[in-house]
Coordinates of C-alpha atoms (C1' of nucleotides) in Angstrom, one line a residue:
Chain A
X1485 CA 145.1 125.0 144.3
X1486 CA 145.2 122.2 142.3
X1487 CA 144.6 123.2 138.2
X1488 CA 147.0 126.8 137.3
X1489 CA 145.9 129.8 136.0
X1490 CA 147.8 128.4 133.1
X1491 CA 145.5 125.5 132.3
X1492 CA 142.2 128.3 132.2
X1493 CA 142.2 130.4 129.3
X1494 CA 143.4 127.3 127.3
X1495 CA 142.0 127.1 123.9
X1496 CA 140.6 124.1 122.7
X1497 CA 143.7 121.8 122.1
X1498 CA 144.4 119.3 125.3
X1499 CA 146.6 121.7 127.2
X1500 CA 146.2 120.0 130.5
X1501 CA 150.0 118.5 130.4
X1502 CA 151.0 122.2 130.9
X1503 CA 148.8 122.6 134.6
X1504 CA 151.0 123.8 137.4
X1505 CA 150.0 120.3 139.0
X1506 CA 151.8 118.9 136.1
X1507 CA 154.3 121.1 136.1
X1508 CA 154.7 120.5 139.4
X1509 CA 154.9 116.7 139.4
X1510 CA 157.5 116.9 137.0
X1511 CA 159.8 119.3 139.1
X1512 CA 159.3 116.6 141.6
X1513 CA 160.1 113.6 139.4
X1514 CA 163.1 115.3 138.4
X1515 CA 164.4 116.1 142.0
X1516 CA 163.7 112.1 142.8
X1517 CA 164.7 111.0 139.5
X1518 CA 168.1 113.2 139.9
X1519 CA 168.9 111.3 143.1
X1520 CA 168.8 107.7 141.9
X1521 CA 170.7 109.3 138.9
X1522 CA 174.1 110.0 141.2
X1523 CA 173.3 107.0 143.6
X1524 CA 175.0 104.3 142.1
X1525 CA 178.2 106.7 141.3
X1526 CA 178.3 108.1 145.0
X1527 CA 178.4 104.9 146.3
X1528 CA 181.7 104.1 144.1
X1529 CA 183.0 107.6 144.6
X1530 CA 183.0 106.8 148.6
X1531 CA 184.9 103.9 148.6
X1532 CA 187.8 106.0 146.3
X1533 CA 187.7 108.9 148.7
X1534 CA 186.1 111.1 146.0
X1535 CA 182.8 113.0 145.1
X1536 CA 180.8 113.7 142.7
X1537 CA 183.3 116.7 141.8
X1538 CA 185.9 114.3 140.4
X1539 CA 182.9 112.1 138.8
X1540 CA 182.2 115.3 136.9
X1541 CA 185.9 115.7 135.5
X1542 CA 186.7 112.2 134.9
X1543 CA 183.7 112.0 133.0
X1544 CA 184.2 114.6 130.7
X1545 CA 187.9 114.0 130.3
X1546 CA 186.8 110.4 129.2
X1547 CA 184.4 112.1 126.6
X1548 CA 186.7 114.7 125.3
X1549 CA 190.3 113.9 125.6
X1550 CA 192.6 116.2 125.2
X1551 CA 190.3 118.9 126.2
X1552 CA 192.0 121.6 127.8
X1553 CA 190.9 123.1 131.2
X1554 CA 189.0 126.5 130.2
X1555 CA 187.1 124.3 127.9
X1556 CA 186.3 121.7 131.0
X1557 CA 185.6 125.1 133.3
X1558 CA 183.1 126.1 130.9
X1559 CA 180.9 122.7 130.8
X1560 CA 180.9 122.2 133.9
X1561 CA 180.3 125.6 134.9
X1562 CA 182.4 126.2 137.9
X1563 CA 185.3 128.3 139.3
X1564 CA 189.3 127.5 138.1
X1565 CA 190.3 127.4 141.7
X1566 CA 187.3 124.5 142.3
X1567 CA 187.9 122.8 139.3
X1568 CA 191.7 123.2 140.0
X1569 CA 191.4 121.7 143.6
X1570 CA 189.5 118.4 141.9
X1571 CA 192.5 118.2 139.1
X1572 CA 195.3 118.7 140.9
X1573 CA 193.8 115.8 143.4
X1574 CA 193.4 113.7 140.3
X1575 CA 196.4 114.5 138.4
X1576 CA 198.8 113.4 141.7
X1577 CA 196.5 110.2 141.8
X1578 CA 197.1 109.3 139.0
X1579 CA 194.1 109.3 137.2
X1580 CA 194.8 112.1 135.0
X1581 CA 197.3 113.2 133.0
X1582 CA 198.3 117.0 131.7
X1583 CA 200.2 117.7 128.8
X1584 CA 201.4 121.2 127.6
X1585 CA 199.8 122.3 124.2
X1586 CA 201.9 122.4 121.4
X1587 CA 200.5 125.2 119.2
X1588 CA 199.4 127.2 122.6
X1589 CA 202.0 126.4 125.4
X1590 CA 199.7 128.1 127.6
X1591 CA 197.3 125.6 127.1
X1592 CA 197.0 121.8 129.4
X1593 CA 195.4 119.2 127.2
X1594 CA 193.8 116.7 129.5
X1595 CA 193.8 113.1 129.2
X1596 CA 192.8 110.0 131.7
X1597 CA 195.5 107.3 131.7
X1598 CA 195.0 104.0 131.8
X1599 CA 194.0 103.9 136.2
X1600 CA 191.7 106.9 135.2
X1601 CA 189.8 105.0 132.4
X1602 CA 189.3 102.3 134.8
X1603 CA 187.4 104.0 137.6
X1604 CA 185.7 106.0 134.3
X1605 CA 184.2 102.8 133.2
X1606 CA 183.4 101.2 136.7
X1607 CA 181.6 104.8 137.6
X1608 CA 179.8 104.7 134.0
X1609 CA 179.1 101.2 134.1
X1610 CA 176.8 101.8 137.3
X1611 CA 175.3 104.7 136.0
X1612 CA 174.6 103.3 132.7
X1613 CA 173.1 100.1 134.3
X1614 CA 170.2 102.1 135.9
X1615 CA 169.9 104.3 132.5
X1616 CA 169.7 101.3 130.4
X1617 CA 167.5 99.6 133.0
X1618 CA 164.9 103.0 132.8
X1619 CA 164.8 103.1 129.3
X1620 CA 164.0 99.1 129.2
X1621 CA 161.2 99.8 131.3
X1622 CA 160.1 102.8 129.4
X1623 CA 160.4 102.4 125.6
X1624 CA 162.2 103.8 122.8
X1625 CA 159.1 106.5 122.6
X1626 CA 159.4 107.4 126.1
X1627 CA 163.3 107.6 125.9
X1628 CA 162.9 110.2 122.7
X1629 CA 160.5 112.2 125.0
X1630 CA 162.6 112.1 127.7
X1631 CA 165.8 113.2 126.1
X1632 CA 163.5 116.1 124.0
X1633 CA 162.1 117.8 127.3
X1634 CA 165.7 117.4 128.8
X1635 CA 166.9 119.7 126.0
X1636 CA 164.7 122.4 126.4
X1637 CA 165.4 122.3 129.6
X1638 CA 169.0 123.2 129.6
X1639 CA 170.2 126.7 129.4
X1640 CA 171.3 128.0 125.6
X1641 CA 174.7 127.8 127.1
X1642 CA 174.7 124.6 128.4
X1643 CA 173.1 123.2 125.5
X1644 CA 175.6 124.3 122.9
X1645 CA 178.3 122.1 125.1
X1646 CA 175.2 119.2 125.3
X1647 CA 175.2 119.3 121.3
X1648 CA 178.5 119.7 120.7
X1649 CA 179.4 116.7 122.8
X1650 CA 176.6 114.6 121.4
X1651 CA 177.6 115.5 118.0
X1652 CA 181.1 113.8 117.9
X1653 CA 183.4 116.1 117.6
X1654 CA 186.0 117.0 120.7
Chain B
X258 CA 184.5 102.4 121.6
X259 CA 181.0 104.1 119.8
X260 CA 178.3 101.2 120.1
X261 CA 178.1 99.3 123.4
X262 CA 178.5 95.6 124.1
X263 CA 174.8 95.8 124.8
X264 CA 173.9 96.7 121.4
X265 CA 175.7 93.9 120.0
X266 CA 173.7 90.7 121.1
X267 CA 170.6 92.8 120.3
X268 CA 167.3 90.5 118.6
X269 CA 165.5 91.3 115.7
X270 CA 163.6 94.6 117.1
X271 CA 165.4 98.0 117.3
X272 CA 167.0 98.2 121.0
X273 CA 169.7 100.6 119.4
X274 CA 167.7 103.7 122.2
X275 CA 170.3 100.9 124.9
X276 CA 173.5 101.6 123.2
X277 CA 175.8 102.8 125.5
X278 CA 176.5 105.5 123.6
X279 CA 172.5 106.1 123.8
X280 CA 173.2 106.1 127.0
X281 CA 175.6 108.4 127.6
X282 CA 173.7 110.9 125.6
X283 CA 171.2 110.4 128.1
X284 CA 173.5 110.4 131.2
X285 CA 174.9 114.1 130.1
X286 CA 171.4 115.4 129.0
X287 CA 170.6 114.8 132.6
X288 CA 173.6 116.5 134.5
X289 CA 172.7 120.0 131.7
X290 CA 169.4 119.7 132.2
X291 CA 169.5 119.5 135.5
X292 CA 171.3 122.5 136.0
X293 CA 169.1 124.5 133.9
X294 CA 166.3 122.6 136.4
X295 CA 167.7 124.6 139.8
X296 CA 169.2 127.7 137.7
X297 CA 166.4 130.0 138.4
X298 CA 165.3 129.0 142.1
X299 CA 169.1 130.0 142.5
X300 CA 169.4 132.7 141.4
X301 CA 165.9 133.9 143.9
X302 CA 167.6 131.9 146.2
X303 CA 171.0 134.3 146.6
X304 CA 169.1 137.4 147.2
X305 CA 167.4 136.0 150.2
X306 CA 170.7 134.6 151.2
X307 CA 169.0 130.9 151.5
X308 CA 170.5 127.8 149.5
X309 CA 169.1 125.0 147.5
X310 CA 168.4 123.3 150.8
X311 CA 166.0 125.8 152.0
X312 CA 164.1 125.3 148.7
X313 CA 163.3 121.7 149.1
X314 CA 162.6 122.2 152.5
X315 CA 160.0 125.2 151.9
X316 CA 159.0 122.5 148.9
X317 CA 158.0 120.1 150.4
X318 CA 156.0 121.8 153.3
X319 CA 154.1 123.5 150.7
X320 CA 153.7 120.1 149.4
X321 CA 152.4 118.1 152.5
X322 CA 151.5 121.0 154.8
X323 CA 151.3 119.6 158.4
X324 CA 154.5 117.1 157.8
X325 CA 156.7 115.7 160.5
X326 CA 160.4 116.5 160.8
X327 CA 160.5 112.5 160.1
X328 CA 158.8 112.3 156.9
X329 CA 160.2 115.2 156.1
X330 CA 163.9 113.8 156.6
X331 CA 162.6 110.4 155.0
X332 CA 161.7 112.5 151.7
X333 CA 165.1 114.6 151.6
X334 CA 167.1 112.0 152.3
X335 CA 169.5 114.0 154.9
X336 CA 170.6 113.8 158.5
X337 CA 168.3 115.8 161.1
X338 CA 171.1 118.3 162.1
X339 CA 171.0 119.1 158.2
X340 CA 167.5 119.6 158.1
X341 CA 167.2 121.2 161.2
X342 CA 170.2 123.5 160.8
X343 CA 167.8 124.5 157.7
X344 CA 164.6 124.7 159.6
X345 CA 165.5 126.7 162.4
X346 CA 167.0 129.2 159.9
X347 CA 163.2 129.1 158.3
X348 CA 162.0 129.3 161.8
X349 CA 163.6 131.8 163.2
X350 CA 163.0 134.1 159.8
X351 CA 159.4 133.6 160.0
X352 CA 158.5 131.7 156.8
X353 CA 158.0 127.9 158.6
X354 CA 155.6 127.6 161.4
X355 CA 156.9 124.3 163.5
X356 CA 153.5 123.2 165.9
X357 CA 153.4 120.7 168.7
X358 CA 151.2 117.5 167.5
X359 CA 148.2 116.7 169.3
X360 CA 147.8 113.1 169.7
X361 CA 151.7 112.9 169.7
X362 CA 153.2 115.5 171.0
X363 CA 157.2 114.7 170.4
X364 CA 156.6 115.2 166.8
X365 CA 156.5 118.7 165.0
X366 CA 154.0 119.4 162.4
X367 CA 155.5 122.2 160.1
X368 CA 153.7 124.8 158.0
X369 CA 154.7 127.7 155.8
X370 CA 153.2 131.5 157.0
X371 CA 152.3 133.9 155.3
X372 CA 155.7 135.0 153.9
X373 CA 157.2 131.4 154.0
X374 CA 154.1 131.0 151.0
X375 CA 155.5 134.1 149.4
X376 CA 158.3 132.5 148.8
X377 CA 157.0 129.8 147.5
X378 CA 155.4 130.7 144.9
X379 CA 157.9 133.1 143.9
X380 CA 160.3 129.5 143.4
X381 CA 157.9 127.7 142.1
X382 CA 157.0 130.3 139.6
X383 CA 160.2 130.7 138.3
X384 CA 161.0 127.2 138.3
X385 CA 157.4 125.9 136.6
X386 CA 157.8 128.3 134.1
X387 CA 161.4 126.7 132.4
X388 CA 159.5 123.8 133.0
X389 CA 156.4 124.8 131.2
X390 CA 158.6 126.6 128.5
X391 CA 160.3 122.6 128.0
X392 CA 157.0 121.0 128.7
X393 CA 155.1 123.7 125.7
X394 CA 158.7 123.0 123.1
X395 CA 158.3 119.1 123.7
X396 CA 154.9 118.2 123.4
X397 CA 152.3 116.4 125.3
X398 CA 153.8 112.9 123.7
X399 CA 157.4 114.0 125.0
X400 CA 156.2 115.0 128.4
X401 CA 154.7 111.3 129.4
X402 CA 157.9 109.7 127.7
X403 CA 159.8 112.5 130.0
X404 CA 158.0 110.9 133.2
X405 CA 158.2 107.6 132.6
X406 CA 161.5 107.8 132.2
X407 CA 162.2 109.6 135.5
X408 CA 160.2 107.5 137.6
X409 CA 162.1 104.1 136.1
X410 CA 165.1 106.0 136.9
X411 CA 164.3 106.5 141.0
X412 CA 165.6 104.1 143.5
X413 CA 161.9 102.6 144.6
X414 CA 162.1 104.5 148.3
X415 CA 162.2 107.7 146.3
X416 CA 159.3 106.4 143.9
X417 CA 157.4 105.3 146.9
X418 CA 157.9 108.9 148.3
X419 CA 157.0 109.9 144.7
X420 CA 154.0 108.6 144.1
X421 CA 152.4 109.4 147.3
X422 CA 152.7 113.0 146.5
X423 CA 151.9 112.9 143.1
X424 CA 148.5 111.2 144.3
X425 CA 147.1 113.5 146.4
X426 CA 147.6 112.4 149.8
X427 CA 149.8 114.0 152.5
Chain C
dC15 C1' 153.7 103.4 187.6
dT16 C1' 158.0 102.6 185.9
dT17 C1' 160.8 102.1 182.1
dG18 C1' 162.3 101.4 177.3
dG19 C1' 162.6 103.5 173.2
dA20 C1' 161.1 106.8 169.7
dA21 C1' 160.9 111.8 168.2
dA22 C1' 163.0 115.9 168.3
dG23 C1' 166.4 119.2 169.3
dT24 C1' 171.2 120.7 170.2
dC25 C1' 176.3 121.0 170.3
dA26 C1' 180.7 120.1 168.4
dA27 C1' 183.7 118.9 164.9
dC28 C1' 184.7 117.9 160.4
dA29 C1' 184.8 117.4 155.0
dA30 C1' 183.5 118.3 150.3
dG31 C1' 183.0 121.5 147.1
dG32 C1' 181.2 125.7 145.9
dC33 C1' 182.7 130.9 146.0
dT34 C1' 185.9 135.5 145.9
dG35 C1' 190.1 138.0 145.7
dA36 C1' 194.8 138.4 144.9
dC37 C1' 198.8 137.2 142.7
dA38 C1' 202.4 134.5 139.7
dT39 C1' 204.0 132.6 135.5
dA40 C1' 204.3 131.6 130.9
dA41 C1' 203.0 132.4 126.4
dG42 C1' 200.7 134.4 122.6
dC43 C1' 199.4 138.7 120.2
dT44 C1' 199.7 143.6 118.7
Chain D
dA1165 C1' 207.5 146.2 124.9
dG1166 C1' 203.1 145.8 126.6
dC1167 C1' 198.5 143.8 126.9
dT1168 C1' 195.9 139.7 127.1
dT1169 C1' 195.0 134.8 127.9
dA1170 C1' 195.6 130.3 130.2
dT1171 C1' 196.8 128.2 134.0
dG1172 C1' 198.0 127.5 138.7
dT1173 C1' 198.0 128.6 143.5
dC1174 C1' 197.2 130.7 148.2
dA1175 C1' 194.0 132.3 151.6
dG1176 C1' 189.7 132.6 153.4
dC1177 C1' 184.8 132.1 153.4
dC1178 C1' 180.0 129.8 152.9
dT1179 C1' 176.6 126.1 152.4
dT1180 C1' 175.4 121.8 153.2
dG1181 C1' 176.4 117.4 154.0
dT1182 C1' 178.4 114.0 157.6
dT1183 C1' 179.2 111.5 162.6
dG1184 C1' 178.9 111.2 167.5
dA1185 C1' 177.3 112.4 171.9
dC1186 C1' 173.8 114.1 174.7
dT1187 C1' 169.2 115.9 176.5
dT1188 C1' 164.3 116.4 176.8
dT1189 C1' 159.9 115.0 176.0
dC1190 C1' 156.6 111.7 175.8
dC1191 C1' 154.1 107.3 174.1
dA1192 C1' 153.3 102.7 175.3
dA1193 C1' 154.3 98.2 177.1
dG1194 C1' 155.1 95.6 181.0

DNA sequence: CTTGGAAAGTCAACAAGGCTGACATAAGCT
DNA sequence: AGCTTATGTCAGCCTTGTTGACTTTCCAAG
């Protein structure tokens, strides 16, 4: 059970990071790994009566304002009518704020105001706190590793938005 | 609003990998990845009419065959009426065996049968092989960066938890 | 041998956050 | 004028998490 069928007709090279016990011990690291990830921002979330839904679209309204909600539906890969429920909470809080397009009236550009940047950067200070804490521990090396199997990880889809976001631009 | 406060008091070696916006880059390569991570158990997932929670339960009993509901709970990190709203469902469809224990017997050892197995490795097929895809783009160097990243990144319960899989022992 | 407490199971109620389907409105495009 | 797109909204459903209360079983300490 333990070495794959994988690791067997191997060729020379080291090939033993590709076993299904490695394999497997990374699925497992992630699924751990994924849950101290969202800890620290849960724990905020709770005491603002929100989840990780709102976490989601805060975030990414910090990262690209003016971004307009088909845009936000596709990167985070969710219904309008769920998406809508989190905005419309968010929008009458305060937090966010929608303004009509002005080349495409159709079009809501969103944007957090200034109550909506502060919960951004007391959720993003938590989470970055672990992140930067990890990396310490880890390296610069390990970090470049890390983010390189994240990557090819993602779906094609997913990361065209990862890219695109990482590259500057809105 | 690009290069973090932490960057700025940096010494003499290179610690721009903590920049915040480092950081973030990591942050959001985590929330894609991870959806590319559970996108193919899913999908299995939907034409069995099971969710994400059956997978981690079926997971894990594959992975510690003979667990307790406890340790079980301990390594999810749910309530019991969520796990064992999950587990009877598993039960009752014939894929978890749930047996009395001998020298205690208030406590349930669980086991996959035949068909709960099947399952199994029809997830963990689908799910190793992204991984391996990732794993075989990255490289070997990537892949120990990759780990030592997550494991920095779990709160020390989970690690605990972690580990004690990862090193053989039930 | 009794009793306290742990392990497990169950019921009920609830909430977040996904989903689908249907429909409305406004605006851009042909 | 008519089709398409972007958005919002209503209703209803599902999964999966929660809390609280309660029971049964059973080990173990007094």
């Amino acid at each position: 059970m333990a070495e794959g069928a994988s690791a067997v007709a191997q060729s020379g090279e080291s090939l033993l990071f590709l076993t299904d016990e490695q394999l497997r011990k990374g699925i497992e690291a992630m699924f751990f790994a994924y849950r101290g990830f969202t800890a620290d921002p849960d724990r905020i979330l709770q005491d603002h009566a929100y989840g990780r839904a709102h976490h989601r679209a805060i975030h990414f309204i910090h990262r690209a304002p003016g971004t307009t909600v088909n845009n936000l539906l596709a990167i985070l890969g969710v219904t309008k009518q769920s998406l809508n429920r989190v905005l419309r909470c968010l929008i009458e809080d305060g937090l966010v704020e929608s303004r009509v397009g002005n080349r495409d009236k159709r079009e809501r550009h969103l944007y957090l105001t200034a109550r909506g940047d502060a919960l951004e950067q007391q959720l993003s200070d938590a989470q970055r706190e672990r992140m930067r804490a990890a990396y310490r521990a880890a390296g610069p090396e390990a970090v470049a590793g890390f983010r390189q199997v994240l990557e090819a990880m993602m779906d094609p889809d997913m990361r065209r938005h990862f890219t695109r976001l990482a590259d500057g631009g809105v």
